[in-house]
C-alpha cells in the first residue's frame, strides 16, 4: 500500500547545489570547532562491512568506538558500531555496560535484491542477537520501475521485524539518479515510518547510502533529505533522524554537514539521537584535528590506529 499523502516534490538541482555549497563557506571559530569535533565524534557509526571481517576485528572496532583516542580524555565515544549480522553477538558482548549501540546492516545489504522473506529473516536474526539498530536498504530497481507500493510494503515489513530496534532506511541515492527521486524516496520512507509508534528511547532514520556505490553521501542530496525531514516534521510533528554515509572523510567536511543540519533543522537535530555519520575514515581525522587543537601539532596518519 502506498501512503496516499506522498506527493512528488520537484527539486531545483541548481539551487540545491548552491545552497549546499553555501554551508562550506561559514566561518567557524576555534572554540566552536573544538565542540563541533566532539559532537561529530559522538555521532559516528564506526563501520566495518568487508568480506574479511572477523570477530577480532569487530572487537577492536568496539574498543575504538568506546575510546576513540585513549590519549584524549574528553573525546566522547562513538554513537554505534555497524557490522554484518553474523558479528552482532560479538559486538553486543564487547560493548556490554557502555552507551555505544550495535547497528547491523540487513535486508540483503547492499543490493536489496534478495527475496523479502530472506531479508526479513536477516533482520530478525540480527535483532535476536541484540542489535539496537537495523540499517536496511530499499530495492532501488523496484523504486525506479515505479513499484512504489512494493517499496513501501518492504519498508513496512522490515520496520515490523525490527520490533524495539530502530530502523535506518537506506535509499542508496547514488543509484536513484536524480534529486527529485531522492526527495520522493525520502518522502515515501518518512510516510511509512509515520505509521509506527515512536520508540521510547529515540527515532528511526533515513540514510543516504550503503557506502558501496559512488557517489555516496553528497551535500546536495543530504540537504534534499534534510528538507524532507523538515517538511515532514512541520506537517506531522514527528522527528526522524538523518544519516549521510560514505564519502565523508575529513573533520572539515563533517563540520560543514553540522552547519547544514543546524541551519535546516535547528539545534534539536544536533544530537546522535537524530543525526549520524556513517564514515569510519572520519574518526581518525577528527582525532588528528582534535590533537592539533590541544597540542598544536598534527598527528601523522600512522600515529592513529585504524581500529
Coordinates of N, CA and C in Angstrom, one line a residue, residues 82-284:
X82 N 28.7 -0.6 13.5 CA 27.8 -1.2 12.5 C 28.5 -2.3 11.8
X83 N 27.9 -3.5 11.8 CA 28.6 -4.7 11.3 C 27.5 -5.6 10.6
X84 N 28.0 -6.6 10.0 CA 27.1 -7.6 9.4 C 26.4 -8.4 10.5
X85 N 25.3 -9.0 10.2 CA 24.5 -9.7 11.3 C 25.3 -10.8 12.0
X86 N 26.2 -11.4 11.3 CA 27.0 -12.5 11.9 C 27.9 -12.1 13.0
X87 N 28.2 -10.8 13.1 CA 29.1 -10.3 14.2 C 28.3 -9.5 15.2
X88 N 27.0 -9.4 15.2 CA 26.2 -8.7 16.2 C 26.5 -9.2 17.6
X89 N 26.4 -10.5 17.8 CA 26.5 -11.0 19.1 C 27.9 -10.7 19.7
X90 N 28.9 -10.8 18.9 CA 30.3 -10.4 19.3 C 30.3 -9.0 19.8
X91 N 29.7 -8.1 19.1 CA 29.8 -6.7 19.5 C 28.9 -6.4 20.7
X92 N 27.8 -7.1 20.8 CA 26.9 -6.9 21.9 C 27.7 -7.3 23.2
X93 N 28.4 -8.4 23.2 CA 29.2 -8.8 24.3 C 30.3 -7.8 24.7
X94 N 31.0 -7.4 23.6 CA 32.1 -6.5 23.8 C 31.7 -5.1 24.4
X95 N 30.5 -4.7 24.0 CA 30.0 -3.3 24.4 C 29.1 -3.3 25.6
X96 N 28.9 -4.5 26.2 CA 28.1 -4.5 27.4 C 28.6 -3.6 28.4
X97 N 27.6 -2.8 29.0 CA 27.9 -1.8 30.0 C 28.4 -0.5 29.5
X98 N 28.4 -0.3 28.2 CA 28.7 1.0 27.6 C 27.5 1.6 27.0
X99 N 27.6 2.9 26.5 CA 26.5 3.5 25.8 C 26.5 3.4 24.3
X100 N 27.5 2.7 23.8 CA 27.7 2.5 22.4 C 26.7 1.5 21.9
X101 N 25.9 1.8 20.9 CA 24.9 0.9 20.3 C 25.5 0.0 19.3
X102 N 24.8 -1.1 19.0 CA 25.2 -2.0 18.0 C 24.2 -1.9 16.9
X103 N 24.7 -1.6 15.7 CA 23.8 -1.5 14.5 C 24.3 -2.6 13.5
X104 N 23.3 -3.1 12.7 CA 23.6 -4.1 11.8 C 23.0 -3.8 10.4
X105 N 23.7 -4.0 9.3 CA 23.1 -3.9 8.0 C 22.3 -5.2 7.8
X106 N 21.2 -5.1 7.1 CA 20.4 -6.3 6.9 C 19.6 -6.1 5.6
X107 N 18.7 -7.0 5.4 CA 17.8 -7.0 4.2 C 18.5 -7.1 2.9
X108 N 19.5 -8.0 2.8 CA 20.2 -8.3 1.6 C 21.1 -7.1 1.2
X109 N 21.7 -6.5 2.2 CA 22.7 -5.4 2.0 C 23.9 -5.9 1.2
X110 N 24.4 -5.1 0.2 CA 23.9 -3.8 -0.2 C 22.9 -3.7 -1.3
X111 N 22.6 -4.9 -2.0 CA 21.7 -4.8 -3.2 C 20.3 -4.6 -2.9
X112 N 19.8 -5.2 -1.8 CA 18.4 -5.2 -1.5 C 17.6 -6.1 -2.5
X113 N 18.2 -7.0 -3.2 CA 17.6 -7.8 -4.2 C 17.2 -9.2 -3.8
X114 N 17.4 -9.6 -2.5 CA 17.1 -10.9 -2.1 C 15.5 -11.0 -1.9
X115 N 15.0 -12.2 -1.9 CA 13.6 -12.4 -1.6 C 13.2 -11.8 -0.3
X116 N 12.0 -11.2 -0.2 CA 11.7 -10.4 1.0 C 11.8 -11.3 2.3
X117 N 11.3 -12.5 2.3 CA 11.4 -13.3 3.5 C 12.8 -13.6 3.9
X118 N 13.7 -13.7 3.0 CA 15.1 -13.8 3.4 C 15.6 -12.6 4.0
X119 N 15.3 -11.4 3.5 CA 15.7 -10.1 4.1 C 15.1 -10.0 5.5
X120 N 13.8 -10.3 5.6 CA 13.2 -10.2 7.0 C 13.8 -11.1 8.0
X121 N 14.2 -12.3 7.6 CA 14.9 -13.2 8.5 C 16.2 -12.7 8.9
X122 N 16.9 -12.0 8.0 CA 18.2 -11.4 8.2 C 18.0 -10.4 9.4
X123 N 16.9 -9.6 9.3 CA 16.6 -8.6 10.4 C 16.3 -9.3 11.7
X124 N 15.5 -10.3 11.6 CA 15.1 -11.0 12.9 C 16.3 -11.6 13.6
X125 N 17.2 -12.2 12.8 CA 18.4 -12.8 13.4 C 19.2 -11.7 14.1
X126 N 19.4 -10.6 13.4 CA 20.3 -9.5 14.0 C 19.6 -9.0 15.2
X127 N 18.3 -8.7 15.2 CA 17.6 -8.2 16.4 C 17.7 -9.3 17.5
X128 N 17.5 -10.5 17.2 CA 17.6 -11.6 18.2 C 18.9 -11.7 18.8
X129 N 20.0 -11.3 18.1 CA 21.3 -11.4 18.7 C 21.6 -10.1 19.5
X130 N 20.7 -9.2 19.5 CA 20.9 -8.0 20.3 C 21.1 -6.7 19.6
X131 N 21.0 -6.6 18.3 CA 21.2 -5.3 17.6 C 20.2 -4.3 18.1
X132 N 20.7 -3.1 18.3 CA 19.9 -2.0 18.7 C 19.3 -1.2 17.5
X133 N 19.9 -1.3 16.4 CA 19.6 -0.6 15.2 C 19.8 -1.5 13.9
X134 N 18.9 -1.4 13.0 CA 19.0 -2.1 11.7 C 19.1 -1.1 10.6
X135 N 20.1 -1.2 9.7 CA 20.2 -0.4 8.5 C 19.8 -1.2 7.3
X136 N 18.6 -1.0 6.8 CA 18.0 -1.7 5.7 C 18.3 -0.9 4.4
X137 N 18.2 -1.6 3.3 CA 18.4 -0.9 2.0 C 17.2 -1.2 1.2
X138 N 16.6 -0.1 0.5 CA 15.4 -0.3 -0.3 C 15.8 -1.0 -1.6
X139 N 14.9 -1.6 -2.3 CA 15.1 -2.1 -3.6 C 15.0 -1.0 -4.6
X140 N 16.1 -0.5 -5.1 CA 16.2 0.6 -6.0 C 15.5 0.3 -7.3
X141 N 15.7 -1.0 -7.8 CA 15.1 -1.4 -9.0 C 13.6 -1.3 -9.0
X142 N 13.0 -1.6 -7.9 CA 11.5 -1.5 -7.7 C 11.1 0.0 -7.7
X143 N 11.9 0.8 -7.0 CA 11.6 2.2 -6.9 C 11.6 2.8 -8.3
X144 N 12.7 2.6 -9.0 CA 12.9 3.2 -10.3 C 11.9 2.7 -11.4
X145 N 11.4 1.5 -11.2 CA 10.4 0.9 -12.1 C 9.0 1.4 -11.7
X146 N 8.9 2.2 -10.7 CA 7.6 2.8 -10.3 C 6.8 1.9 -9.4
X147 N 7.4 0.8 -8.9 CA 6.7 -0.1 -8.0 C 6.8 0.4 -6.6
X148 N 6.2 1.6 -6.4 CA 6.3 2.3 -5.1 C 5.6 1.5 -4.0
X149 N 4.5 0.9 -4.3 CA 3.7 0.1 -3.3 C 4.6 -1.0 -2.7
X150 N 5.4 -1.7 -3.6 CA 6.3 -2.7 -3.2 C 7.4 -2.2 -2.2
X151 N 7.9 -1.0 -2.6 CA 9.0 -0.4 -1.7 C 8.4 0.0 -0.4
X152 N 7.2 0.6 -0.4 CA 6.5 0.9 0.9 C 6.2 -0.3 1.7
X153 N 5.7 -1.4 1.1 CA 5.4 -2.6 1.8 C 6.7 -3.2 2.5
X154 N 7.8 -3.2 1.7 CA 9.0 -3.8 2.2 C 9.6 -3.0 3.4
X155 N 9.5 -1.6 3.3 CA 9.9 -0.8 4.5 C 9.0 -1.1 5.7
X156 N 7.7 -1.3 5.4 CA 6.8 -1.5 6.5 C 7.0 -2.9 7.2
X157 N 7.3 -3.9 6.3 CA 7.5 -5.2 6.9 C 8.8 -5.3 7.7
X158 N 9.8 -4.6 7.1 CA 11.1 -4.5 7.8 C 11.0 -3.8 9.2
X159 N 10.2 -2.7 9.2 CA 10.0 -2.0 10.4 C 9.3 -2.9 11.5
X160 N 8.4 -3.7 11.0 CA 7.7 -4.6 11.9 C 8.7 -5.6 12.5
X161 N 9.6 -6.1 11.6 CA 10.5 -7.2 12.0 C 11.6 -6.6 13.0
X162 N 11.8 -5.3 13.0 CA 12.7 -4.7 13.9 C 12.3 -4.7 15.4
X163 N 11.0 -4.8 15.6 CA 10.5 -4.8 17.0 C 10.9 -3.5 17.7
X164 N 11.7 -3.6 18.8 CA 12.1 -2.5 19.5 C 13.4 -1.8 19.0
X165 N 14.0 -2.5 18.0 CA 15.2 -1.9 17.4 C 14.8 -0.7 16.5
X166 N 15.7 0.2 16.4 CA 15.5 1.3 15.5 C 15.8 1.0 14.0
X167 N 15.1 1.6 13.1 CA 15.4 1.3 11.7 C 16.0 2.5 11.0
X168 N 17.0 2.3 10.2 CA 17.5 3.3 9.3 C 17.3 2.8 7.8
X169 N 16.5 3.6 7.1 CA 16.2 3.2 5.7 C 17.2 3.8 4.7
X170 N 18.0 3.0 4.1 CA 19.0 3.4 3.2 C 18.4 3.5 1.8
X171 N 18.5 4.7 1.2 CA 17.9 5.0 -0.1 C 18.9 4.6 -1.2
X172 N 20.2 4.6 -1.0 CA 21.2 4.4 -2.0 C 21.0 5.5 -3.1
X173 N 21.2 6.7 -2.7 CA 20.9 7.8 -3.6 C 21.7 7.9 -4.8
X174 N 22.9 7.3 -4.7 CA 23.8 7.2 -5.9 C 23.2 6.5 -7.1
X175 N 22.2 5.6 -6.8 CA 21.6 4.8 -7.8 C 20.2 5.4 -8.2
X176 N 19.7 6.4 -7.4 CA 18.4 6.9 -7.7 C 18.4 8.0 -8.8
X177 N 19.6 8.4 -9.3 CA 19.8 9.1 -10.5 C 19.5 10.6 -10.4
X178 N 18.5 11.1 -9.7 CA 18.1 12.5 -9.6 C 17.8 12.9 -8.2
X179 N 17.9 14.2 -7.9 CA 17.5 14.7 -6.6 C 16.0 14.6 -6.4
X180 N 15.2 14.7 -7.5 CA 13.8 14.5 -7.4 C 13.5 13.1 -6.9
X181 N 14.2 12.1 -7.4 CA 14.0 10.8 -6.9 C 14.4 10.6 -5.4
X182 N 15.5 11.3 -5.1 CA 15.9 11.2 -3.7 C 14.9 11.8 -2.8
X183 N 14.3 12.9 -3.2 CA 13.2 13.5 -2.4 C 12.0 12.6 -2.3
X184 N 11.6 12.1 -3.4 CA 10.4 11.2 -3.5 C 10.6 10.0 -2.6
X185 N 11.8 9.3 -2.7 CA 12.1 8.2 -1.9 C 12.1 8.5 -0.4
X186 N 12.7 9.7 -0.1 CA 12.7 10.2 1.3 C 11.3 10.3 1.8
X187 N 10.4 11.0 1.1 CA 9.0 11.2 1.5 C 8.3 9.9 1.7
X188 N 8.5 9.0 0.8 CA 7.9 7.6 0.9 C 8.3 6.9 2.2
X189 N 9.6 6.9 2.4 CA 10.1 6.3 3.7 C 9.6 7.0 4.9
X190 N 9.5 8.3 4.9 CA 9.0 9.0 6.1 C 7.6 8.7 6.3
X191 N 6.8 8.6 5.2 CA 5.4 8.3 5.4 C 5.1 7.0 6.0
X192 N 5.9 6.0 5.6 CA 5.8 4.6 6.1 C 6.2 4.6 7.6
X193 N 7.3 5.2 7.9 CA 7.8 5.3 9.3 C 6.8 5.9 10.2
X194 N 6.0 6.9 9.7 CA 5.0 7.6 10.5 C 3.8 6.7 10.9
X195 N 3.7 5.6 10.3 CA 2.6 4.6 10.6 C 2.9 3.9 11.9
X196 N 4.1 4.0 12.4 CA 4.5 3.3 13.7 C 4.7 4.2 14.8
X197 N 4.5 3.7 16.0 CA 4.7 4.5 17.2 C 6.2 4.8 17.4
X198 N 6.4 6.0 17.9 CA 7.8 6.4 18.2 C 8.4 5.5 19.2
X199 N 9.7 5.2 19.1 CA 10.4 4.5 20.2 C 10.5 5.3 21.4
X200 N 10.5 4.7 22.6 CA 10.7 5.4 23.8 C 12.0 6.0 24.0
X201 N 13.1 5.5 23.3 CA 14.4 6.0 23.5 C 15.0 6.6 22.2
X202 N 14.1 7.0 21.3 CA 14.7 7.6 20.1 C 13.8 7.4 18.9
X203 N 14.3 7.6 17.7 CA 13.6 7.7 16.5 C 14.2 6.8 15.4
X204 N 13.5 6.6 14.3 CA 14.0 5.9 13.2 C 14.7 7.0 12.3
X205 N 15.4 6.5 11.3 CA 16.3 7.4 10.4 C 16.0 7.1 8.9
X206 N 16.3 8.1 8.1 CA 16.6 7.8 6.7 C 18.1 8.0 6.5
X207 N 18.6 7.3 5.5 CA 20.1 7.3 5.3 C 20.4 7.4 3.8
X208 N 21.5 8.0 3.4 CA 21.8 8.2 2.0 C 22.2 7.0 1.3
X209 N 23.2 6.2 1.9 CA 23.9 5.3 1.1 C 24.4 4.1 1.9
X210 N 24.8 3.0 1.1 CA 25.5 1.9 1.7 C 27.0 2.1 1.8
X211 N 27.5 3.1 1.1 CA 28.9 3.3 1.1 C 29.6 2.4 0.0
X212 N 28.8 1.6 -0.7 CA 29.3 0.6 -1.7 C 29.1 1.2 -3.1
X213 N 28.4 2.3 -3.2 CA 28.1 2.9 -4.6 C 28.6 4.3 -4.6
X214 N 29.1 4.8 -5.7 CA 29.5 6.2 -5.8 C 28.7 6.8 -6.9
X215 N 28.2 8.1 -6.7 CA 28.5 8.9 -5.4 C 27.7 8.4 -4.3
X216 N 28.3 8.5 -3.1 CA 27.5 8.1 -1.8 C 26.9 9.4 -1.3
X217 N 27.3 9.7 0.0 CA 26.7 11.0 0.5 C 27.3 12.2 -0.1
X218 N 26.5 13.1 -0.6 CA 26.9 14.4 -1.1 C 26.1 15.4 -0.3
X219 N 26.6 16.7 -0.3 CA 25.9 17.7 0.5 C 24.6 18.1 -0.2
X220 N 24.5 18.1 -1.5 CA 23.1 18.4 -2.1 C 22.1 17.4 -1.8
X221 N 22.5 16.1 -1.9 CA 21.5 15.0 -1.7 C 21.1 15.0 -0.2
X222 N 22.1 15.2 0.7 CA 21.8 15.3 2.1 C 20.9 16.5 2.4
X223 N 21.1 17.6 1.8 CA 20.2 18.7 2.0 C 18.8 18.4 1.6
X224 N 18.6 17.8 0.5 CA 17.3 17.4 0.0 C 16.6 16.5 1.0
X225 N 17.3 15.6 1.6 CA 16.8 14.6 2.6 C 16.5 15.4 3.9
X226 N 17.3 16.3 4.3 CA 17.1 17.1 5.5 C 15.8 17.9 5.3
X227 N 15.6 18.5 4.1 CA 14.4 19.3 3.9 C 13.2 18.4 3.9
X228 N 13.3 17.2 3.4 CA 12.1 16.3 3.5 C 11.8 16.0 5.0
X229 N 12.8 15.8 5.8 CA 12.6 15.6 7.3 C 12.0 16.9 7.9
X230 N 12.5 18.0 7.5 CA 11.9 19.3 8.0 C 10.5 19.5 7.6
X231 N 10.1 19.2 6.4 CA 8.7 19.3 6.0 C 7.8 18.3 6.6
X232 N 8.4 17.1 6.8 CA 7.6 16.0 7.5 C 7.3 16.4 9.0
X233 N 8.3 17.0 9.6 CA 8.2 17.4 11.0 C 7.2 18.6 11.1
X234 N 7.2 19.5 10.2 CA 6.3 20.6 10.2 C 4.8 20.2 10.0
X235 N 4.7 19.1 9.2 CA 3.3 18.6 8.8 C 2.8 17.7 9.9
X236 N 3.7 16.9 10.6 CA 3.2 15.9 11.5 C 3.6 16.0 12.9
X237 N 4.7 16.9 13.2 CA 5.2 17.0 14.5 C 6.2 15.9 14.9
X238 N 6.4 14.9 14.0 CA 7.2 13.7 14.3 C 8.7 14.0 13.8
X239 N 9.6 13.6 14.6 CA 11.0 13.7 14.3 C 11.5 12.4 13.7
X240 N 12.3 12.5 12.7 CA 13.0 11.4 12.1 C 14.5 11.8 12.0
X241 N 15.4 10.8 12.2 CA 16.8 11.1 12.1 C 17.3 11.0 10.7
X242 N 18.6 11.5 10.5 CA 19.2 11.5 9.2 C 20.7 11.0 9.4
X243 N 21.1 10.2 8.4 CA 22.4 9.6 8.4 C 23.0 9.7 7.0
X244 N 23.9 10.6 6.7 CA 24.7 10.6 5.5 C 25.8 9.5 5.7
X245 N 26.1 8.7 4.7 CA 27.0 7.6 4.8 C 27.9 7.5 3.5
X246 N 29.2 7.4 3.7 CA 30.0 7.2 2.5 C 30.6 8.5 2.0
X247 N 31.9 8.6 1.9 CA 32.5 9.8 1.2 C 32.8 10.9 2.2
X248 N 32.4 10.9 3.4 CA 32.7 11.9 4.4 C 33.9 11.5 5.1
X249 N 35.1 12.0 4.8 CA 36.4 11.5 5.2 C 37.1 12.5 6.1
X250 N 36.8 13.7 6.1 CA 37.6 14.7 6.9 C 36.7 15.4 7.9
X251 N 37.4 15.9 9.0 CA 36.7 16.6 10.0 C 36.1 17.9 9.5
X252 N 36.8 18.5 8.5 CA 36.3 19.8 7.9 C 34.9 19.5 7.2
X253 N 34.8 18.4 6.5 CA 33.6 18.1 5.8 C 32.5 17.8 6.9
X254 N 32.8 17.1 8.0 CA 31.8 16.9 9.0 C 31.3 18.2 9.6
X255 N 32.1 19.1 9.8 CA 31.7 20.4 10.3 C 30.7 21.1 9.3
X256 N 31.0 21.0 8.0 CA 30.1 21.6 7.0 C 28.7 20.9 7.1
X257 N 28.7 19.6 7.3 CA 27.4 18.9 7.4 C 26.7 19.4 8.7
X258 N 27.4 19.6 9.8 CA 26.7 20.0 11.0 C 26.2 21.4 10.9
X259 N 26.8 22.3 10.1 CA 26.3 23.6 9.8 C 25.0 23.5 9.0
X260 N 25.0 22.6 8.1 CA 23.8 22.4 7.2 C 22.6 21.8 8.1
X261 N 22.9 20.9 9.0 CA 21.9 20.4 9.9 C 21.3 21.5 10.7
X262 N 22.2 22.3 11.3 CA 21.7 23.4 12.2 C 20.8 24.4 11.5
X263 N 21.2 24.8 10.3 CA 20.5 25.8 9.6 C 19.3 25.2 8.9
X264 N 19.2 24.0 8.7 CA 18.0 23.4 8.0 C 17.0 22.8 9.0
X265 N 17.5 22.2 10.1 CA 16.5 21.5 11.0 C 16.6 22.1 12.5
X266 N 17.6 22.9 12.7 CA 17.7 23.5 14.1 C 18.6 22.7 15.0
X267 N 18.8 23.3 16.2 CA 19.7 22.7 17.2 C 19.2 21.3 17.7
X268 N 17.9 21.1 17.7 CA 17.4 19.8 18.2 C 18.0 18.6 17.5
X269 N 18.3 18.8 16.2 CA 18.9 17.7 15.4 C 20.4 17.5 15.6
X270 N 21.0 18.4 16.4 CA 22.5 18.3 16.6 C 22.7 17.4 17.8
X271 N 22.3 16.1 17.6 CA 22.4 15.1 18.6 C 22.5 13.7 17.9
X272 N 23.3 12.8 18.5 CA 23.4 11.5 17.9 C 22.1 10.8 17.9
X273 N 21.1 11.2 18.7 CA 19.8 10.6 18.6 C 19.0 11.0 17.3
X274 N 19.5 12.0 16.6 CA 18.8 12.5 15.4 C 19.7 12.7 14.2
X275 N 21.0 12.5 14.4 CA 21.9 12.7 13.3 C 23.1 11.8 13.5
X276 N 23.5 11.1 12.4 CA 24.7 10.2 12.5 C 25.5 10.4 11.2
X277 N 26.8 10.1 11.4 CA 27.7 10.0 10.2 C 28.1 8.5 10.0
X278 N 27.9 8.0 8.8 CA 28.4 6.7 8.5 C 29.7 6.8 7.8
X279 N 30.8 7.0 8.5 CA 32.1 7.3 7.9 C 33.2 6.9 8.8
X280 N 33.7 5.7 8.8 CA 34.7 5.3 9.7 C 36.0 6.0 9.5
X281 N 36.3 6.3 8.3 CA 37.6 7.1 8.0 C 37.6 8.4 8.7
X282 N 36.4 9.0 8.9 CA 36.3 10.3 9.6 C 36.8 10.3 11.0
X283 N 36.7 9.1 11.7 CA 37.1 9.0 13.1 C 38.6 9.5 13.3
X284 N 39.5 9.0 12.5 CA 40.9 9.3 12.6 C 41.2 10.7 12.3

